[in-house]
Amino acid sequence: MPEHRRTGEHVGYEEELQSEREYVADLYARLDAERARVKAAYQAALGGTGETVMERDNEVRARHREMKRLNVADYGLCFGRLDSVDGDVSYIGRIGLFDEFDDFEPVLLDWRAPAARPFYTATGANAEGMARRRQFLTRRRAVAAFTDEVFGRLGEEQGDVALLEALNAPRGEGMRDIVATIQAEQDAIIRLDHPGVLVIEGGPGTGKTVVALHRVAYLMYTQRERMERHGVLVVGPNPAFLNHIGRVLPSLGESDVVFSTAGSLLPGLNAVLEDTPDVARLKGSLKMLDVLTAAVADRQRLPERPIPITMKDVVVQIGPDVAEWARQEARDSGLPHNEARKVFREIITYVLTERALGRIGKGWLSRSDKQGWEDMRSGLVKELADDETFTGALDSLWPVVTPSELLGSLYSSPERLAAAGGDPLLRRADGEAWTVSDVPLLDELHDLLGRDGTVQAQDHALSEERRAEARYAAEVLDSMVGRQDHMDDEDHLFATDMLEAEDLAERFEEHDQRTLVERAQADRSWTYRHVVVDEAQELSEMDWRVLMRRCPGRSFTVVGDLAQRRSEAGARSWGEMLEPYVPGRWEYRSLTVNYRTPAEIMAVAARVLAEFAPDVQAPESVRSNGVQPWSRQVSESDLPAAIEEFVSAEAGFEGTSVVIGPPGVPGTVPASETKGLEYDSVLVVAPEQILALGPRGAAELYVALTRATQRLGVLHHGPLPAALSGLAEPVPLTS
């Protein structure tokens, strides 16, 4: 390392820039060499022989993860350096690199390492032992320029030039990571050591989503062993949002993450339709638990009249008294409905065979002939099992039901709905036309109903196969232990390592080759080590039950803004939703600085916020771009041409744009579909109609106005809403 890097000695800017370029180029050379080494090890693992299937698979997975970790760092590998007051210099980057020829000294610190924290938190007032922070401006693999903040020297702190450049840069198709420009208030949340639920609330543009994702990357770095076997679940409001944020964690080297909407939390189901507000409120309430429980109980029937069953020319009956006894025993078992059917069947079978035995054996079979009675009972039980009338009676009195069958028939049948105490508003013609609000109800029914007969049979077959493997492994283990006196040391160590027969059996199993993400997405019972919930203010009480089941450890990062809530079933306070699950185990943090929206646009949005949420403080914009938002009144017939004019004008700018309007207006997208997204330029159409959407119309307009990072325009038919009266009008769209 050149002498000035160790001492922080000042040299000329151009000479210093060239030196930094050489250092970063050397880092890339190390990265490429490490990539080649790991790739060779990966290919060797793929073709490895001699190890067990499990060991070889684990090696392949480990090498593959390492390859992905190294591949994310192709650009933006190193974004700055720290000089301490003691003369030590540390370079900060996307991943960590070490010098294998110098006792593995770090040549690049991972941004998540404790020693890298001052890069984000040191200030002139609290330098944390640092003398200087240097931030690199990079183009692909090269350092284009750098800026310095020298702590403790009046006038030499230049501010966060890198941050302002990032904020003013045109937006691409997806969210970018902020690893090079994390601010102190964000860093404090990212590194917060809290094992329970962390709520991050902030207004539009405060970076709460990207902070939550960087927090996940930090947790996966500091708690690697705990997190990597079960992964992380990220829940967002819609597929467009998930596509928007999907690059952030992979860009930080983390790929064991499942992305899902609330409508796709059940494997095989992807619900996108939304209920009306009133119906969504009903389905989201915990009162639906009583309705579902009653709907299940309604399937556990008593016969209206005795059902005759013929066994060996003797007719016995399933009467209401027998069915009621069997039903009570099955309910008292505590088993889910489908699994409790076995108890119901056993009681009915016992009563029918006892009655048949009493009639068949009377007068010719002695009660002392126990074997004779048992043989006859076995024959009767087998006869019942094959009897279609008996099976049909069981299906009518205690049917095996799937969640979709039960919920679909509940919605489509007024009689079933009334019997379960459901509100008539839940009625619909197509019971299985699933909406997003149905998903938590279906998930709840999975627990209330349990596994159906097909799944139980498959589980039984797998269990029998597993036991056979364990028996074989036990025989192998016994034979090895029996010859311990003749073993050499290596064999003895192998034998004593096999503490359980099932451990050895695993060595004979075909290992699951799917990735963690693939396995988690296909398994409703999969549990995660951590869950991120974005736009969490929209989730209902029933939604939270689903998520809590997915994370028994209750480790969550919850992101939202109560002022932006649009769902009638959503949160009105965080405590109301969280206290039932994590009493005293959740913490609240707020972000107050708007990094997205220029002050000129935020001033307009703040007036809308003040009308529907006067107690909420709008976030303060960190920048001003000098571009004033505009408005223009057009007739309904001129609207398509006006939208086309905006689109054509925006084609001359670099970046992204969107047209937001009320539902159903051609050429626009609803504000609800843009939540969490950002665009360089936004055109809001018919704000007066958005406000008229209902109680949450103002929140919809607030969302629409705060998507822009550079330019905002408004088209309206009627008078401009009072909150927008400050917009200049008219302004040519091409200006």
XYZ file of C-alpha atoms in Angstrom:
735
model
C 0.000 0.000 0.000
C 1.494 3.425 -0.958
C 2.802 5.467 1.935
C 0.206 8.252 1.736
C -2.605 5.736 2.243
C -1.177 4.684 5.586
C -0.486 8.180 6.773
C -3.245 10.171 5.111
C -0.523 12.611 3.943
C -1.886 15.291 1.628
C -0.782 15.224 -2.016
C -2.110 16.965 -5.113
C -5.638 16.092 -6.262
C -4.675 14.641 -9.667
C -1.871 12.573 -8.173
C -4.206 11.386 -5.434
C -6.946 10.556 -7.971
C -4.509 8.478 -10.027
C -3.388 6.649 -6.908
C -6.987 5.860 -5.954
C -7.670 4.596 -9.469
C -4.712 2.235 -9.198
C -5.866 0.980 -5.810
C -9.421 0.315 -7.007
C -8.070 -1.347 -10.161
C -6.040 -3.641 -7.896
C -9.217 -4.459 -5.954
C -10.916 -5.494 -9.173
C -7.918 -7.660 -10.078
C -8.249 -9.384 -6.692
C -11.991 -9.768 -7.259
C -11.441 -11.384 -10.665
C -8.831 -13.752 -9.235
C -11.174 -14.719 -6.397
C -13.977 -15.306 -8.880
C -11.774 -17.613 -10.927
C -10.763 -19.554 -7.824
C -14.339 -19.987 -6.597
C -15.566 -20.929 -10.076
C -12.916 -23.650 -10.292
C -13.894 -24.926 -6.844
C -17.563 -24.903 -7.889
C -16.868 -26.926 -11.021
C -14.750 -29.348 -9.008
C -17.601 -29.759 -6.515
C -20.040 -30.466 -9.348
C -17.862 -33.304 -10.572
C -16.746 -34.460 -7.121
C -16.694 -38.136 -6.212
C -16.223 -39.993 -2.978
C -18.363 -37.776 -0.767
C -21.954 -38.489 0.206
C -24.726 -36.897 -1.844
C -25.519 -34.492 0.988
C -21.916 -33.393 1.484
C -21.406 -32.866 -2.229
C -24.679 -30.944 -2.517
C -23.784 -28.700 0.427
C -20.411 -27.980 -1.146
C -22.010 -27.091 -4.477
C -24.528 -24.794 -2.792
C -21.821 -23.063 -0.744
C -19.653 -22.428 -3.809
C -22.645 -21.223 -5.798
C -23.556 -18.726 -3.062
C -19.974 -17.471 -3.011
C -20.005 -17.036 -6.788
C -23.172 -14.952 -6.593
C -21.708 -12.877 -3.759
C -18.694 -12.020 -5.894
C -20.717 -11.390 -9.061
C -22.752 -8.567 -7.520
C -19.668 -6.434 -7.081
C -18.779 -5.905 -10.731
C -19.595 -2.201 -10.559
C -19.486 -0.018 -7.465
C -17.111 -2.429 -5.729
C -15.459 0.337 -3.689
C -17.192 3.615 -2.971
C -14.963 5.350 -0.459
C -12.402 5.330 2.275
C -11.964 6.391 5.893
C -8.836 7.968 7.371
C -8.605 7.794 11.143
C -6.909 10.361 13.339
C -4.291 7.671 14.047
C -3.366 7.483 10.376
C -5.124 4.195 9.579
C -6.912 3.988 6.251
C -9.831 1.687 5.427
C -11.501 1.297 2.066
C -15.261 0.672 2.168
C -17.122 -1.367 -0.411
C -19.958 -3.628 -1.399
C -18.185 -6.792 -0.187
C -15.070 -7.584 1.853
C -11.748 -8.587 0.264
C -8.592 -9.799 2.022
C -4.877 -10.046 1.211
C -4.025 -13.736 1.420
C -0.301 -12.915 1.366
C -0.474 -10.523 4.324
C -2.158 -12.510 7.115
C -5.489 -11.949 5.355
C -5.488 -8.265 6.195
C -8.601 -6.528 4.822
C -7.962 -4.551 1.668
C -11.668 -3.711 1.386
C -14.184 -3.589 4.249
C -17.710 -4.849 3.728
C -20.057 -1.890 4.336
C -21.830 -3.959 7.015
C -18.702 -4.537 9.094
C -18.600 -2.630 12.417
C -15.401 -0.864 11.394
C -17.200 0.592 8.357
C -19.951 2.271 10.342
C -18.216 5.682 10.726
C -18.302 5.993 6.943
C -22.037 6.625 7.337
C -22.260 8.177 10.778
C -19.200 10.367 11.392
C -19.906 14.115 11.468
C -17.984 17.260 12.198
C -19.586 17.368 15.655
C -18.873 13.675 16.299
C -16.052 12.446 14.109
C -15.866 9.040 15.864
C -12.072 9.091 15.680
C -12.034 9.834 11.959
C -10.010 12.563 10.281
C -11.455 12.296 6.775
C -14.200 10.593 4.747
C -13.568 10.228 1.038
C -16.383 9.350 -1.360
C -15.674 8.042 -4.853
C -17.697 8.868 -7.939
C -17.288 5.831 -10.172
C -18.052 4.988 -13.776
C -18.283 1.237 -14.214
C -14.956 -0.064 -12.823
C -13.079 3.229 -12.740
C -12.893 6.066 -10.217
C -13.957 9.239 -12.032
C -13.531 11.656 -9.128
C -13.651 11.901 -5.371
C -14.776 14.349 -2.712
C -13.374 14.698 0.804
C -14.912 15.667 4.111
C -12.137 16.624 6.545
C -13.463 16.540 10.070
C -12.399 19.205 12.520
C -11.155 21.698 9.912
C -13.515 24.624 9.486
C -14.639 25.077 5.903
C -13.268 21.791 4.588
C -16.414 19.685 5.014
C -17.973 19.656 1.559
C -21.269 17.896 2.287
C -22.595 14.794 0.666
C -21.886 15.393 -3.016
C -22.344 11.687 -3.781
C -25.811 11.721 -2.223
C -26.990 14.713 -4.257
C -25.616 13.216 -7.458
C -27.482 9.970 -6.757
C -30.718 11.807 -5.990
C -30.557 13.919 -9.136
C -29.610 11.014 -11.413
C -32.356 9.750 -13.768
C -34.308 6.748 -12.483
C -34.025 3.397 -14.197
C -36.451 0.500 -14.268
C -35.780 -0.662 -10.706
C -34.884 0.608 -7.261
C -31.181 1.152 -6.688
C -29.334 0.248 -3.543
C -28.083 3.154 -1.413
C -25.072 1.357 -0.026
C -22.721 4.182 -1.069
C -24.917 6.987 0.283
C -26.585 5.681 3.440
C -27.318 8.582 5.780
C -26.819 8.565 9.539
C -30.529 8.289 10.470
C -30.879 5.417 8.008
C -27.746 3.649 9.223
C -28.977 3.717 12.819
C -32.076 1.782 11.746
C -30.202 -0.612 9.469
C -27.867 -1.695 12.277
C -30.418 -1.641 15.096
C -29.961 -4.663 17.350
C -33.564 -5.600 18.064
C -34.756 -9.239 17.986
C -38.477 -8.534 17.659
C -40.560 -6.343 15.381
C -39.127 -3.067 14.119
C -41.595 -0.576 12.654
C -40.108 1.961 10.230
C -42.541 4.749 9.442
C -41.874 7.593 7.108
C -43.596 9.757 4.572
C -43.063 9.505 0.809
C -39.464 9.548 -0.348
C -37.895 8.970 3.065
C -36.245 5.768 1.863
C -38.008 3.460 4.312
C -38.239 0.587 1.818
C -34.613 0.670 0.774
C -33.555 1.056 4.418
C -35.563 -2.072 5.280
C -33.869 -4.010 2.471
C -30.420 -2.892 3.589
C -31.387 -3.947 7.104
C -32.103 -7.422 5.738
C -28.683 -7.477 4.071
C -27.111 -6.400 7.368
C -28.938 -9.106 9.353
C -27.960 -11.764 6.822
C -24.348 -10.651 7.173
C -24.272 -10.538 10.985
C -26.520 -13.578 11.564
C -25.540 -15.718 8.598
C -25.874 -19.142 10.210
C -29.263 -18.361 11.740
C -30.711 -16.810 8.608
C -29.420 -18.815 5.680
C -31.233 -22.125 6.335
C -34.705 -20.567 6.323
C -34.221 -17.313 4.427
C -36.194 -14.085 4.427
C -39.685 -13.241 3.171
C -40.389 -9.814 1.655
C -44.081 -8.924 1.242
C -45.050 -6.000 -0.980
C -48.303 -4.437 -2.224
C -48.238 -5.574 -5.861
C -46.054 -7.351 -8.463
C -44.875 -4.050 -9.981
C -43.497 -2.998 -6.603
C -41.728 -6.344 -6.129
C -40.168 -6.032 -9.582
C -39.064 -2.518 -8.666
C -37.268 -3.560 -5.465
C -36.181 -7.012 -6.629
C -32.639 -5.987 -7.589
C -31.632 -4.396 -4.317
C -30.825 -7.473 -2.221
C -29.121 -9.384 -5.056
C -27.008 -6.264 -5.670
C -25.914 -6.573 -2.039
C -25.033 -10.243 -2.412
C -28.151 -11.714 -0.778
C -30.303 -14.129 -2.780
C -32.041 -16.376 -0.214
C -35.057 -14.084 -0.252
C -38.635 -14.864 -1.264
C -40.668 -11.969 -2.684
C -44.448 -12.174 -2.433
C -47.621 -10.132 -2.422
C -50.312 -10.734 0.189
C -52.283 -12.449 -2.571
C -49.596 -15.017 -3.363
C -48.641 -16.260 0.100
C -50.336 -19.605 -0.541
C -48.495 -21.908 -2.975
C -50.396 -22.265 -6.237
C -52.540 -19.168 -5.700
C -51.946 -15.660 -6.990
C -54.960 -13.509 -6.155
C -54.989 -9.996 -7.636
C -58.678 -9.020 -7.541
C -59.773 -6.685 -4.754
C -63.051 -6.662 -2.862
C -65.150 -3.576 -2.340
C -64.082 -1.630 0.766
C -66.989 -2.936 2.860
C -66.324 -6.564 1.971
C -62.566 -6.175 2.462
C -63.242 -4.740 5.926
C -65.429 -7.733 6.812
C -62.934 -10.315 5.579
C -60.025 -8.579 7.264
C -61.619 -8.595 10.700
C -60.771 -11.214 13.318
C -64.524 -11.815 13.563
C -64.098 -13.969 10.457
C -62.447 -16.574 12.693
C -65.846 -17.281 14.253
C -67.450 -17.511 10.821
C -64.822 -19.964 9.557
C -65.002 -22.089 12.694
C -68.785 -22.242 12.393
C -68.526 -23.095 8.682
C -66.293 -26.060 9.520
C -68.618 -27.185 12.325
C -71.546 -26.960 9.894
C -69.925 -29.762 7.852
C -70.054 -32.088 10.893
C -73.645 -33.213 10.512
C -76.097 -35.550 12.273
C -78.398 -37.736 10.161
C -81.985 -36.529 9.871
C -83.071 -40.172 10.055
C -81.186 -43.397 10.875
C -78.926 -44.683 8.087
C -79.182 -48.496 7.668
C -75.946 -50.455 7.131
C -75.999 -54.173 6.247
C -73.226 -56.437 7.610
C -73.371 -60.244 7.176
C -77.135 -60.112 6.601
C -77.612 -58.049 9.760
C -78.897 -54.477 9.460
C -77.591 -51.923 11.937
C -78.164 -48.181 11.920
C -76.221 -44.966 12.275
C -78.703 -42.980 14.329
C -78.515 -39.368 15.519
C -77.495 -40.526 18.996
C -74.521 -42.535 17.742
C -73.449 -39.771 15.316
C -73.710 -37.143 18.067
C -71.466 -39.202 20.386
C -68.931 -39.750 17.587
C -69.048 -36.081 16.630
C -68.374 -34.935 20.177
C -65.478 -37.359 20.584
C -63.975 -36.146 17.297
C -64.340 -32.495 18.268
C -62.893 -33.129 21.733
C -59.812 -34.730 20.143
C -58.562 -31.230 19.240
C -57.547 -32.452 15.784
C -58.295 -30.413 12.644
C -61.507 -31.388 10.874
C -60.076 -33.715 8.214
C -57.818 -35.490 10.684
C -60.577 -35.768 13.306
C -62.644 -37.755 10.785
C -60.567 -40.767 11.833
C -61.914 -40.452 15.402
C -65.473 -40.016 14.126
C -65.102 -43.106 11.963
C -63.605 -45.201 14.772
C -66.531 -44.456 17.119
C -69.140 -45.218 14.444
C -67.273 -48.396 13.477
C -67.067 -49.521 17.106
C -70.789 -49.054 17.729
C -71.904 -50.736 14.490
C -69.618 -53.754 14.894
C -70.625 -54.181 18.539
C -74.291 -54.195 17.585
C -73.707 -56.550 14.679
C -71.619 -58.895 16.818
C -74.331 -59.051 19.425
C -76.853 -60.217 16.866
C -74.635 -62.489 14.761
C -72.879 -64.297 17.600
C -75.897 -64.622 19.887
C -76.695 -68.226 20.701
C -73.731 -69.905 19.010
C -70.568 -67.985 19.944
C -69.450 -68.045 23.572
C -68.260 -64.777 25.130
C -65.341 -66.712 26.522
C -64.132 -67.380 23.002
C -62.199 -64.135 22.773
C -60.337 -65.167 19.651
C -63.573 -65.987 17.883
C -65.067 -62.630 18.757
C -61.930 -60.779 17.630
C -61.812 -62.666 14.346
C -65.439 -61.829 13.686
C -64.864 -58.181 14.655
C -61.917 -57.939 12.243
C -64.083 -59.330 9.476
C -66.844 -56.831 10.196
C -64.418 -53.906 10.298
C -63.020 -54.925 6.922
C -66.515 -55.329 5.542
C -67.450 -51.856 6.729
C -64.343 -50.356 5.159
C -65.382 -51.745 1.775
C -69.064 -50.870 2.144
C -70.090 -48.021 -0.175
C -73.146 -47.160 1.908
C -71.016 -46.800 5.035
C -68.411 -44.688 3.197
C -71.169 -42.544 1.713
C -72.665 -42.019 5.172
C -69.292 -40.876 6.518
C -68.883 -38.488 3.584
C -72.259 -36.925 4.256
C -71.815 -36.681 8.028
C -68.090 -35.817 8.243
C -66.746 -35.076 4.741
C -63.107 -34.471 3.869
C -63.045 -30.849 2.730
C -60.356 -28.648 1.180
C -60.043 -24.950 2.075
C -61.129 -23.839 -1.402
C -64.175 -26.135 -1.371
C -65.328 -24.946 2.029
C -64.806 -21.217 1.472
C -66.140 -21.292 -2.083
C -69.363 -23.054 -1.048
C -69.702 -20.688 1.930
C -69.697 -17.656 -0.368
C -72.005 -19.168 -3.003
C -74.603 -20.658 -0.638
C -76.893 -18.283 1.277
C -77.878 -21.189 3.539
C -74.316 -22.100 4.480
C -73.416 -18.423 4.949
C -76.380 -17.888 7.268
C -75.606 -21.074 9.223
C -72.055 -19.839 9.829
C -73.190 -16.384 10.924
C -71.575 -14.663 7.937
C -72.634 -11.225 6.726
C -74.812 -11.382 3.568
C -72.329 -8.968 1.918
C -69.950 -11.930 1.607
C -72.309 -13.656 -0.808
C -71.126 -14.000 -4.421
C -72.155 -16.142 -7.376
C -68.721 -17.574 -8.151
C -67.520 -18.734 -4.758
C -63.986 -19.463 -5.940
C -63.315 -16.149 -7.711
C -60.554 -15.482 -5.205
C -59.621 -11.991 -4.085
C -56.603 -10.791 -2.116
C -58.755 -10.676 1.028
C -59.606 -14.373 0.632
C -56.006 -15.538 0.955
C -55.735 -15.197 4.767
C -59.093 -16.980 5.108
C -57.907 -19.882 2.960
C -54.688 -19.994 4.948
C -56.658 -20.124 8.201
C -58.737 -22.985 6.836
C -55.588 -24.996 6.142
C -55.091 -25.095 9.901
C -58.759 -25.600 10.784
C -59.213 -28.431 8.280
C -55.806 -30.082 8.352
C -54.544 -32.421 5.666
C -56.983 -34.164 3.390
C -56.951 -37.922 2.843
C -54.662 -37.826 -0.198
C -51.992 -35.829 1.608
C -52.269 -38.041 4.688
C -51.753 -41.150 2.543
C -48.686 -39.592 0.888
C -47.267 -38.633 4.290
C -47.867 -42.169 5.546
C -46.055 -43.669 2.559
C -43.109 -41.320 3.051
C -43.029 -42.133 6.759
C -42.970 -45.868 6.023
C -40.155 -45.363 3.507
C -38.256 -43.299 6.038
C -38.653 -45.996 8.713
C -37.398 -48.634 6.283
C -34.325 -46.508 5.564
C -33.743 -46.046 9.291
C -34.004 -49.816 9.917
C -31.464 -50.475 7.177
C -29.174 -47.760 8.559
C -29.506 -49.261 12.043
C -28.382 -52.650 10.695
C -25.369 -50.989 9.064
C -24.571 -49.173 12.293
C -24.885 -52.378 14.339
C -22.533 -54.205 12.026
C -19.997 -51.387 12.289
C -20.214 -51.261 16.085
C -19.875 -55.037 16.219
C -16.499 -54.884 14.556
C -15.129 -51.867 16.442
C -12.288 -53.951 17.839
C -11.025 -54.436 14.298
C -11.398 -50.846 13.131
C -8.616 -48.460 12.417
C -8.899 -44.914 13.817
C -10.566 -43.453 10.708
C -13.305 -46.105 10.632
C -13.881 -45.747 14.357
C -14.356 -42.007 14.072
C -16.853 -42.524 11.262
C -18.858 -45.060 13.258
C -19.007 -43.053 16.466
C -20.098 -40.013 14.501
C -23.337 -41.831 13.607
C -25.266 -41.145 16.815
C -28.694 -41.920 15.366
C -29.812 -44.412 12.754
C -31.844 -41.694 11.037
C -28.709 -39.554 10.679
C -27.155 -42.386 8.704
C -30.371 -42.876 6.765
C -30.038 -39.332 5.443
C -26.883 -40.395 3.657
C -28.944 -42.763 1.537
C -31.663 -40.220 0.678
C -31.877 -38.345 -2.576
C -31.181 -34.760 -1.519
C -33.538 -31.978 -2.585
C -31.810 -30.094 -5.386
C -34.112 -27.062 -5.389
C -32.893 -23.687 -4.189
C -34.096 -22.314 -0.866
C -36.372 -19.880 -2.668
C -37.941 -22.667 -4.756
C -38.511 -24.878 -1.721
C -39.977 -22.058 0.360
C -42.358 -20.911 -2.371
C -43.744 -24.433 -2.786
C -44.257 -25.166 0.919
C -47.122 -23.552 2.802
C -45.629 -24.716 6.111
C -42.230 -23.092 5.440
C -41.142 -20.703 8.182
C -38.742 -17.789 7.752
C -36.152 -16.319 10.079
C -37.133 -12.764 9.156
C -40.026 -11.092 7.345
C -40.162 -7.640 5.756
C -43.626 -6.168 5.250
C -43.848 -3.103 3.029
C -46.902 -0.833 2.802
C -47.847 -2.570 6.042
C -50.563 -0.043 6.840
C -52.727 -1.828 4.230
C -52.681 -5.227 5.939
C -55.711 -6.461 7.850
C -55.895 -8.304 11.150
C -56.310 -11.560 9.230
C -53.278 -10.756 7.035
C -51.141 -10.427 10.155
C -52.183 -13.898 11.335
C -50.802 -15.350 8.094
C -47.496 -13.538 8.477
C -47.065 -14.460 12.135
C -47.507 -18.127 11.191
C -44.757 -17.720 8.606
C -42.301 -16.416 11.233
C -42.629 -18.145 14.632
C -39.605 -16.210 15.906
C -41.494 -12.937 15.377
C -38.543 -11.218 13.703
C -39.992 -8.527 11.428
C -39.125 -5.273 9.740
C -42.416 -3.465 9.179
C -42.476 -0.538 6.755
C -45.346 1.841 6.272
C -47.001 5.207 6.563
C -50.374 5.361 8.307
C -51.198 8.567 6.448
C -51.110 6.656 3.142
C -53.536 3.916 4.232
C -56.241 3.238 1.633
C -57.680 -0.078 2.844
C -60.690 -0.010 5.151
C -59.267 -3.141 6.794
C -55.802 -1.643 7.262
C -53.977 -0.375 10.329
C -55.076 2.731 12.184
C -52.286 2.293 14.710
C -49.262 0.010 14.855
C -49.926 -1.045 18.420
C -53.445 -2.190 17.557
C -52.043 -4.639 15.006
C -48.859 -5.775 16.761
C -49.537 -5.896 20.497
C -51.634 -9.105 20.302
C -48.631 -10.936 18.797
C -45.537 -9.251 20.237
C -46.593 -7.419 23.415
C -43.727 -5.173 24.423
C -41.459 -6.634 21.710
C -41.844 -4.057 18.983
C -39.984 -0.808 18.481
C -40.874 2.249 16.441
C -38.493 4.357 14.355
C -39.353 7.205 12.025
C -37.624 8.691 8.996
C -38.188 12.397 8.543
C -36.089 13.433 5.535
C -37.485 13.165 2.011
C -34.726 12.090 -0.361
C -36.972 11.549 -3.386
C -39.274 14.524 -3.821
C -37.920 18.022 -4.558
C -39.087 20.771 -2.197
C -41.115 22.387 -4.996
C -43.285 19.277 -5.408
C -43.390 18.401 -1.711
C -44.869 21.798 -0.904
C -47.877 20.912 -3.091
C -48.248 17.417 -1.594
C -47.957 18.782 1.944
C -51.060 20.930 1.413
C -53.035 17.823 0.433
C -51.694 15.964 3.479
C -52.746 18.818 5.767
C -56.360 18.487 4.614
C -56.850 14.791 5.434
C -54.191 14.241 8.128
C -53.584 17.602 9.840
C -51.665 15.980 12.713
C -49.081 14.386 10.403
C -45.910 16.306 9.621
C -44.831 16.073 5.981
C -41.210 14.923 5.529
C -38.708 17.673 4.767
C -37.117 17.510 1.336
C -33.345 17.366 1.282
C -33.070 19.174 -2.045
C -34.628 21.714 -4.356
C -34.331 21.443 -8.141
C -35.837 24.786 -9.220
C -38.508 23.132 -11.403
C -42.008 24.299 -10.507
C -44.945 21.868 -10.800
C -47.661 22.975 -13.200
C -51.349 22.430 -13.910
C -53.586 22.722 -16.963
C -57.349 22.516 -17.438
C -58.550 20.448 -20.398
C -61.895 19.174 -21.573
C -62.628 15.454 -21.377
C -62.466 15.191 -25.168
C -59.024 16.865 -25.230
C -57.621 14.647 -22.478
C -56.163 11.852 -24.706
C -54.293 14.404 -26.811
C -53.002 16.166 -23.691
C -51.721 12.889 -22.260
C -50.045 12.052 -25.569
C -48.414 15.508 -25.608
C -46.968 14.833 -22.137
C -45.655 11.412 -23.169
C -44.029 12.852 -26.296
C -42.422 15.675 -24.347
C -41.032 13.252 -21.752
C -39.432 11.155 -24.490
C -36.891 13.959 -24.790
C -35.745 13.472 -21.200
C -33.636 10.705 -19.766
C -35.416 8.643 -17.132
C -38.896 7.348 -16.441
C -42.396 8.813 -16.416
C -45.955 7.767 -15.553
C -49.502 9.052 -15.967
C -51.643 8.537 -12.840
C -55.401 8.939 -12.767
C -58.666 7.629 -11.343
C -59.496 3.967 -12.040
C -60.845 3.442 -15.537
C -59.389 6.527 -17.232
C -57.666 5.403 -20.468
C -53.935 5.986 -20.612
C -53.516 6.211 -16.822
C -52.696 3.884 -13.934
C -54.329 4.128 -10.496
C -52.282 5.599 -7.682
C -52.591 2.315 -5.775
C -50.471 0.593 -8.436
C -47.643 3.112 -8.042
C -47.236 2.860 -4.264
C -43.578 2.503 -3.357
C -42.476 3.371 -6.905
C -40.741 6.499 -8.173
C -40.462 8.214 -11.547
C -38.526 11.166 -12.902
C -41.723 12.759 -14.165
C -45.367 12.310 -13.157
C -48.571 13.545 -14.765
C -51.620 13.425 -12.465
C -54.941 13.352 -14.310
C -58.286 14.479 -12.842
C -57.218 15.079 -9.225
C -60.779 16.196 -8.451
C -62.028 12.709 -9.390
C -59.331 11.029 -7.295
C -60.433 13.079 -4.287
C -64.016 11.940 -4.905
C -63.097 8.229 -4.681
C -64.155 8.059 -1.044
C -62.752 8.606 2.431
C -59.265 7.643 1.278
C -59.320 9.634 -1.962
C -57.079 12.345 -0.505
C -54.522 9.699 0.488
C -54.604 8.392 -3.096
C -53.897 11.886 -4.427
C -51.092 12.339 -1.894
C -49.488 9.118 -3.149
C -49.825 10.235 -6.777
C -48.237 13.642 -6.175
C -45.208 12.205 -4.340
C -44.019 9.702 -6.968
C -42.001 12.324 -8.890
C -38.280 12.870 -8.417
C -37.929 15.790 -10.859
C -41.103 17.042 -12.603
C -44.829 17.112 -11.816
C -47.772 18.136 -13.977
C -51.539 18.060 -13.371
C -54.424 17.883 -15.861
C -57.924 18.610 -14.576
C -61.444 18.874 -16.030
C -63.345 20.793 -13.370
C -62.057 23.436 -10.970
C -58.667 22.671 -9.487
C -58.981 21.353 -5.899
C -58.202 24.012 -3.319
C -55.138 22.154 -2.036
C -53.597 22.431 -5.526
C -54.447 26.059 -6.098
C -50.815 27.091 -5.868
C -49.917 25.370 -9.124
C -49.077 27.676 -12.015
C -51.655 27.590 -14.839
C -51.580 27.434 -17.765
C -48.112 26.127 -18.624
C -47.266 24.572 -21.992
C -46.574 20.862 -21.555
C -43.402 21.061 -23.621
C -41.791 23.711 -21.442
